[in-house]
Coordinates of C-alpha atoms in Angstrom, one line a residue:
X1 CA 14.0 -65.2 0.5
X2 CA 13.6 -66.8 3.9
X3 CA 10.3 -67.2 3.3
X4 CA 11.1 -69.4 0.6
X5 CA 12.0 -73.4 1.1
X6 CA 13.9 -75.3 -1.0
X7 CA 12.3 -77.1 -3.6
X8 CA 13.3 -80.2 -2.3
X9 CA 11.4 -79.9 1.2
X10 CA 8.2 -78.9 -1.1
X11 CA 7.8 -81.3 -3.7
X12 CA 4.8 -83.1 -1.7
X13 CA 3.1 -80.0 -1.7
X14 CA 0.1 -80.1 -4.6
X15 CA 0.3 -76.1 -4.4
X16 CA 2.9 -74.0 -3.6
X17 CA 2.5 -70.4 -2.2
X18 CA 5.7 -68.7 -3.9
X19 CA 6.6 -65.4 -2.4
X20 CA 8.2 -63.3 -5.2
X21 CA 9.6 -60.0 -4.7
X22 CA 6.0 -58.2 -3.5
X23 CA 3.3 -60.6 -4.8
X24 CA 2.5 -64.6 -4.1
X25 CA 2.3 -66.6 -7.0
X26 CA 0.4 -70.1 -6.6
X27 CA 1.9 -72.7 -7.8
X28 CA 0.2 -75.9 -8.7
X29 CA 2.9 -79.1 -8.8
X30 CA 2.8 -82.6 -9.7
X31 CA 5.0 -85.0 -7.9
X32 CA 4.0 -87.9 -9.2
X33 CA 6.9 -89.3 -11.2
X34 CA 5.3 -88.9 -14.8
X35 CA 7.7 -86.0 -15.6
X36 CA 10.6 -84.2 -13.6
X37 CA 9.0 -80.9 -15.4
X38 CA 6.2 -80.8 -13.3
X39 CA 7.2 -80.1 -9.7
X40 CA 9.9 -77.4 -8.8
X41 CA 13.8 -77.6 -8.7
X42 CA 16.2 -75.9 -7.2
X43 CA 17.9 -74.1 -10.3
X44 CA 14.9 -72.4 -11.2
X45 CA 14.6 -71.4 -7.7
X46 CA 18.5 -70.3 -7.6
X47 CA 18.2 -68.6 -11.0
X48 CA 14.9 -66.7 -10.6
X49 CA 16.3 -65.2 -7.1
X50 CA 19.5 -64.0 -8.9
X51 CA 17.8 -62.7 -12.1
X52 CA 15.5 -60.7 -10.1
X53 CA 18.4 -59.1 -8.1
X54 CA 20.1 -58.3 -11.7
X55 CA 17.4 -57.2 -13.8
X56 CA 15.6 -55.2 -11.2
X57 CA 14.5 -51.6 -12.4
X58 CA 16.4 -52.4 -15.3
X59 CA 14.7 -54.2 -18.1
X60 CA 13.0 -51.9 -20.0
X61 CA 14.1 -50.9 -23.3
X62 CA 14.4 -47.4 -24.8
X63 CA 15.2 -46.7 -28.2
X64 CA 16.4 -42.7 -29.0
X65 CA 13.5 -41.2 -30.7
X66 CA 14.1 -37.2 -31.1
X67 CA 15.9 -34.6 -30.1
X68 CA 15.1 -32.0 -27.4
X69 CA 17.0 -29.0 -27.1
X70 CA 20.0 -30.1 -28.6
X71 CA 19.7 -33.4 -26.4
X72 CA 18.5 -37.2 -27.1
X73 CA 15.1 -38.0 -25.8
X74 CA 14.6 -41.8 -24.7
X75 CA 11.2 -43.2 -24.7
X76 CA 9.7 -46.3 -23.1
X77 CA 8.8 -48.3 -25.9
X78 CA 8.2 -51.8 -25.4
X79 CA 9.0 -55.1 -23.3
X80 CA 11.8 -56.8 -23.7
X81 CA 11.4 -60.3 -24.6
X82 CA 12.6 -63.8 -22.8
X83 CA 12.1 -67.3 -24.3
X84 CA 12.9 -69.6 -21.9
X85 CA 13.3 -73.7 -22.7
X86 CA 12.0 -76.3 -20.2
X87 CA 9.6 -74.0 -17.9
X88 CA 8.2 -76.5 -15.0
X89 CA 5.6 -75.4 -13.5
X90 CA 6.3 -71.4 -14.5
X91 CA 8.0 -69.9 -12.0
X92 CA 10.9 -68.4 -13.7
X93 CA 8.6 -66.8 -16.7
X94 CA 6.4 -65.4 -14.3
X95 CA 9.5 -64.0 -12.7
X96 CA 10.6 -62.8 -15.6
X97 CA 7.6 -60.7 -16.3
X98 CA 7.0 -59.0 -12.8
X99 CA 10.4 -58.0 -14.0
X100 CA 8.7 -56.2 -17.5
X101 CA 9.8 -59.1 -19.6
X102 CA 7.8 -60.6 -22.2
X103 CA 8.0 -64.1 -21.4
X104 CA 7.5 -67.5 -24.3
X105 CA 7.6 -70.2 -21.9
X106 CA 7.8 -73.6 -23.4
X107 CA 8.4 -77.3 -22.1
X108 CA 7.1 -80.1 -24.0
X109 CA 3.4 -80.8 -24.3
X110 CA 2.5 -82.9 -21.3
X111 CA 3.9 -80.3 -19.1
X112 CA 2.1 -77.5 -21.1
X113 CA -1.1 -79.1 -20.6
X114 CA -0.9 -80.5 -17.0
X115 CA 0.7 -77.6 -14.5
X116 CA 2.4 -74.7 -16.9
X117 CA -0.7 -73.4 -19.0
X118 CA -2.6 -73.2 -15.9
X119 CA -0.5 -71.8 -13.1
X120 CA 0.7 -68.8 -16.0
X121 CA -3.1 -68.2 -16.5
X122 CA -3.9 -68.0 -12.7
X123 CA -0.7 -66.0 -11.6
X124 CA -0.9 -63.9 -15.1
X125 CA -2.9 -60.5 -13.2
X126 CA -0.1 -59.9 -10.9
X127 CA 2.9 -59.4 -13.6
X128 CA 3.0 -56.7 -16.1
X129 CA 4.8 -58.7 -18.8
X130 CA 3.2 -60.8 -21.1
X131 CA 3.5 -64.8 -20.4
X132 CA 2.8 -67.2 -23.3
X133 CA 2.6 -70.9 -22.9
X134 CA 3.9 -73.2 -26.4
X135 CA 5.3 -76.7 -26.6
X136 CA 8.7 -76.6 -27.6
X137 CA 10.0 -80.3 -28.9
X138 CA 14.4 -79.8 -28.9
X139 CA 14.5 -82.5 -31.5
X140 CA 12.6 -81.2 -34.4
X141 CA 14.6 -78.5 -37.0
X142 CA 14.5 -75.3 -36.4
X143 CA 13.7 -74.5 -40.0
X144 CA 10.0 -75.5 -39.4
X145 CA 9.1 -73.9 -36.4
X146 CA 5.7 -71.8 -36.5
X147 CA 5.8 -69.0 -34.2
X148 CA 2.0 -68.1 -34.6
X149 CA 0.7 -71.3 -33.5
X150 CA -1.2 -70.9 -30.6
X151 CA -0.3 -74.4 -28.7
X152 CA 3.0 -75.2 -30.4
X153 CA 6.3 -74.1 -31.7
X154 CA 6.9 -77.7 -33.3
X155 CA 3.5 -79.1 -34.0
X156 CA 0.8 -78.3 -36.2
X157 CA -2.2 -76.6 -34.5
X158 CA -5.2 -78.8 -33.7
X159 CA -8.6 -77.7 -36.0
X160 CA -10.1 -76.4 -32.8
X161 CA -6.8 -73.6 -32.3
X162 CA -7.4 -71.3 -35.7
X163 CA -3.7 -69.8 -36.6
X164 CA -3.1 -66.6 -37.4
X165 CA -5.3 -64.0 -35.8
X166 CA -3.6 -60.8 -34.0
X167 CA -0.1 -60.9 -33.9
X168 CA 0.6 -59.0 -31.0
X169 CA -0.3 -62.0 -28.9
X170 CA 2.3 -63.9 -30.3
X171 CA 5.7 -63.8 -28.9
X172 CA 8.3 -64.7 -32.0
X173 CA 12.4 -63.9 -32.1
X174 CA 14.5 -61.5 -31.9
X175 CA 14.5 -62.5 -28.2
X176 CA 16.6 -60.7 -25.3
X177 CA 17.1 -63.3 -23.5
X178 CA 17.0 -67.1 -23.1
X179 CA 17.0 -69.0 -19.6
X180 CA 16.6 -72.6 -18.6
X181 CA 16.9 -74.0 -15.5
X182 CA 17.2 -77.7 -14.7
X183 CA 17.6 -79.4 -17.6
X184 CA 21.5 -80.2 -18.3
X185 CA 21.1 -84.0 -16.1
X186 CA 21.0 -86.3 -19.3
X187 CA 23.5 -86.9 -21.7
X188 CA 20.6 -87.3 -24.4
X189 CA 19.0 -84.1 -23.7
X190 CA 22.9 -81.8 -24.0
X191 CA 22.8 -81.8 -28.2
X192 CA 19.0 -81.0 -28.5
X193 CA 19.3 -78.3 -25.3
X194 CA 22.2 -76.5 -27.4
X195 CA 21.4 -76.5 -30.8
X196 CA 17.7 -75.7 -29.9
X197 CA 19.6 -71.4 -28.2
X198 CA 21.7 -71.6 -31.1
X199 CA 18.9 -71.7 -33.2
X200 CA 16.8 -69.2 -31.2
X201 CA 20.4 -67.3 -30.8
X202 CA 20.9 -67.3 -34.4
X203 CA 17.2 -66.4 -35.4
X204 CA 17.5 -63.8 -32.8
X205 CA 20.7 -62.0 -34.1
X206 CA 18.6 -61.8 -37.6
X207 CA 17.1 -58.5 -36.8
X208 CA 18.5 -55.7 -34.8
X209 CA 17.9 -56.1 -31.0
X210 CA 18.4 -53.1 -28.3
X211 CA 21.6 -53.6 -26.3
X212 CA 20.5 -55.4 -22.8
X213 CA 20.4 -54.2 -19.7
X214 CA 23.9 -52.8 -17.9
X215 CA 24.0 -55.4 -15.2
X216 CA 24.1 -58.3 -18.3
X217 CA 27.6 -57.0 -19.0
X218 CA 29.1 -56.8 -15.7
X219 CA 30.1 -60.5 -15.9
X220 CA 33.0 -61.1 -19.3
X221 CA 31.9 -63.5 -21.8
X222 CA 34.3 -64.0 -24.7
X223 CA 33.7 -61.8 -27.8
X224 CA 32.8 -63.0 -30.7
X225 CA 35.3 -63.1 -33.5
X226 CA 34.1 -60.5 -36.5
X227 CA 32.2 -62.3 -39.0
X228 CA 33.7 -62.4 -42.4
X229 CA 30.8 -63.9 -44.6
X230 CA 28.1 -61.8 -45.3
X231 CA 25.5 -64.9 -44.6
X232 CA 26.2 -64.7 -41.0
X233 CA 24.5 -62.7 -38.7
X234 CA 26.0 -59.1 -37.6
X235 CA 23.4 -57.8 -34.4
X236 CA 24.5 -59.0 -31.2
X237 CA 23.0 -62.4 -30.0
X238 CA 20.6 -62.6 -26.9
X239 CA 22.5 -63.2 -23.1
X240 CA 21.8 -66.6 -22.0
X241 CA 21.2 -67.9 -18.5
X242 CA 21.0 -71.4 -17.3
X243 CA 21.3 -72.7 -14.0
X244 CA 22.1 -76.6 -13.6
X245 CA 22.7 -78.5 -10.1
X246 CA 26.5 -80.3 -10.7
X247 CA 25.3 -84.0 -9.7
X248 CA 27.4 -85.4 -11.8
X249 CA 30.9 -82.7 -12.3
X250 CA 32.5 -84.5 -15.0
X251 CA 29.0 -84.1 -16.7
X252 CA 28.2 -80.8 -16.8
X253 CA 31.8 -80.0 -17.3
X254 CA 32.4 -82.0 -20.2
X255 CA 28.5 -80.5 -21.5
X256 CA 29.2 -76.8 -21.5
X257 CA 33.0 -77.6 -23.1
X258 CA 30.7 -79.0 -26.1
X259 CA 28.4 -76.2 -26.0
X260 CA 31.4 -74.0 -26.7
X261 CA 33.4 -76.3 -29.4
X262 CA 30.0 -77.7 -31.1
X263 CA 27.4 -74.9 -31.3
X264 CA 29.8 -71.7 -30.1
X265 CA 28.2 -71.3 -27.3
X266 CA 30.5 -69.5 -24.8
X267 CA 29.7 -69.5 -21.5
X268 CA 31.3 -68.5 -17.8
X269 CA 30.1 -69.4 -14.6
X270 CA 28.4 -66.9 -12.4
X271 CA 30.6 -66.7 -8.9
X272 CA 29.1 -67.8 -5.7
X273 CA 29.7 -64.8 -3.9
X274 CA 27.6 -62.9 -6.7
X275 CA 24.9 -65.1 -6.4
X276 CA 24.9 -64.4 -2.4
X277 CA 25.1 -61.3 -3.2
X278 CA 21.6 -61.2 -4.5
X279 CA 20.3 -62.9 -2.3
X280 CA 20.5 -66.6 -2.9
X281 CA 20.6 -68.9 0.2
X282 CA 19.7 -66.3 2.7
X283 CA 17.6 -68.1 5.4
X284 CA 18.8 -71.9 4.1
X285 CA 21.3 -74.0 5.4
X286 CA 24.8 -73.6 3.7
X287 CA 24.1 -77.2 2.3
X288 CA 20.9 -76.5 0.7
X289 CA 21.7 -75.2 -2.9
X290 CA 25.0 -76.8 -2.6
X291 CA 26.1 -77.7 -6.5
X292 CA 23.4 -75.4 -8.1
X293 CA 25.6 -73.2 -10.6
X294 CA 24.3 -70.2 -13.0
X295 CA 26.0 -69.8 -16.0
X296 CA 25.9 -66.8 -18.3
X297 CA 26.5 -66.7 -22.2
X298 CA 25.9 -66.0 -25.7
X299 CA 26.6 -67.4 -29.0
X300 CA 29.6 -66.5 -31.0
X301 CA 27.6 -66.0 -34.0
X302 CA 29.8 -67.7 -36.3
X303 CA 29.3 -71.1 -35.2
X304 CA 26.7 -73.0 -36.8
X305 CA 25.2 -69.9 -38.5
X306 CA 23.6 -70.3 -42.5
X307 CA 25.9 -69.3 -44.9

């Protein structure tokens, strides 16, 4: 990492050479006060650096498949798969995937079309997971959003973008996983940011999903309590990650206590030390990620589910 500056010493920079792990991604960013999603921030740079340490060597999934001798044979079967909400200019997705994630990424169209489809297609050969690139509008219900839509979760296809086709190149719940980094710092975006996981929480608890890596369990999150109507959903929901810089402390205090009593989404912060640990701040000043927090969740899949 002390290769790496913070993103707030960059953000002049129209291209950013991004050492990750052992490759370079290149990074094009747009400074230019249009939209904070186009240049890098420090929680994606906090949270990719920690997830890496995490997930490392550990997110594959295996599924038991026969029996050997008298003893369970695990094979490799597939990726796991991340959606993650709000992507910038791609550097946590493309994380993601050198990690052997499958990776949606999604921000809202002007980002999509002016720094994230491009820097996933030109950074896309050095990662063996899949990256995706969709739109992803917060404020439009869940219960019309078209997973095999080439462009967009939340808008119809243009003519020129045919839907349907092969399916494997669609990326659609159950997901693993869902991050976001840098995008609690408005009051108006805190109801669309939550109920847009519980959504993908709840779509994702729909269908049976492998149990997650061993490192996703080291930190406590409440349990969920047991479900008593047979509407709601029974598979374990997806961990959640998001990291947030604490500008404002009554803010994101007062956002995640919400998350919990509005859309049951539990969450605990991620200790300091831990994120050390992996590796965060080594080579920066103690002052430079100063207020960047990761917190870890899931949804208690009761809250909010159909019925």
């Amino acid at each position: 990492m002390s290769d790496i500056q913070p993103a707030h010493h960059t953000k002049h920079l129209p291209v950013l050479a991004y050492p990750f792990n052992s490759v370079a991604f290149h990074l094009v960013q747009r400074d230019d006060g249009t939209s904070n999603g186009t240049a890098l921030w420090l929680g994606a740079q906090v949270l990719s650096i920690y997830l890496s340490a995490e997930f490392k060597g550990k997110s594959r999934k295996t599924i038991e498949t026969g029996i050997d001798n008298d003893a369970s044979v695990l094979y490799d079967t597939a990726h796991p798969k991340a959606i993650e909400l709000g992507s910038g200019i791609g550097l946590m997705a493309l994380a993601l995937a050198s990690l052997g994630y499958d990776v949606l990424a999604t921000d809202t169209m002007h980002v999509c079309a002016s720094v994230l489809r491009s820097n996933i297609n030109a950074n896309a050969h050095l990662v063996p997971g899949r990256v995706r690139v969709r739109e992803l509008d917060w404020g439009a219900d869940s219960t019309g959003w078209i997973w095999d839509n080439p462009v967009s979760i939340t808008s119809p296809a243009p003519s020129s973008f045919p839907r349907g086709g092969d399916s494997r190149d669609f990326l659609a719940p159950p997901f693993d996983l869902i991050v976001s980094s840098d995008t609690i710092y408005d009051t108006a975006l805190v109801a669309p940011l939550f109920e847009t996981i519980r959504a993908l929480s709840a779509l994702s608890s729909a269908t049976p999903v492998l149990s997650p890596p061993s490192s996703l369990l080291s930190i406590e999150v409440p349990s969920a309590p047991p479900s008593k109507s047979p509407g709601t959903p029974t598979c374990k929901p997806p961990v959640i990650y998001l990291a947030v810089e604490r500008r404002d402390p009554t803010f994101i205090t007062t956002a995640f206590r919400r998350a919990g009593e509005e859309w049951g989404l539990l969450f605990q912060r991620v200790p300091e030390k831990r994120l050390r640990r992996a590796g965060v701040g080594v080579g920066w000043d103690a002052g430079e990620w100063e207020g960047v927090e990761v917190w870890r969740g899931r949804w208690d899949g009761v809250t909010g589910a159909v019925k």
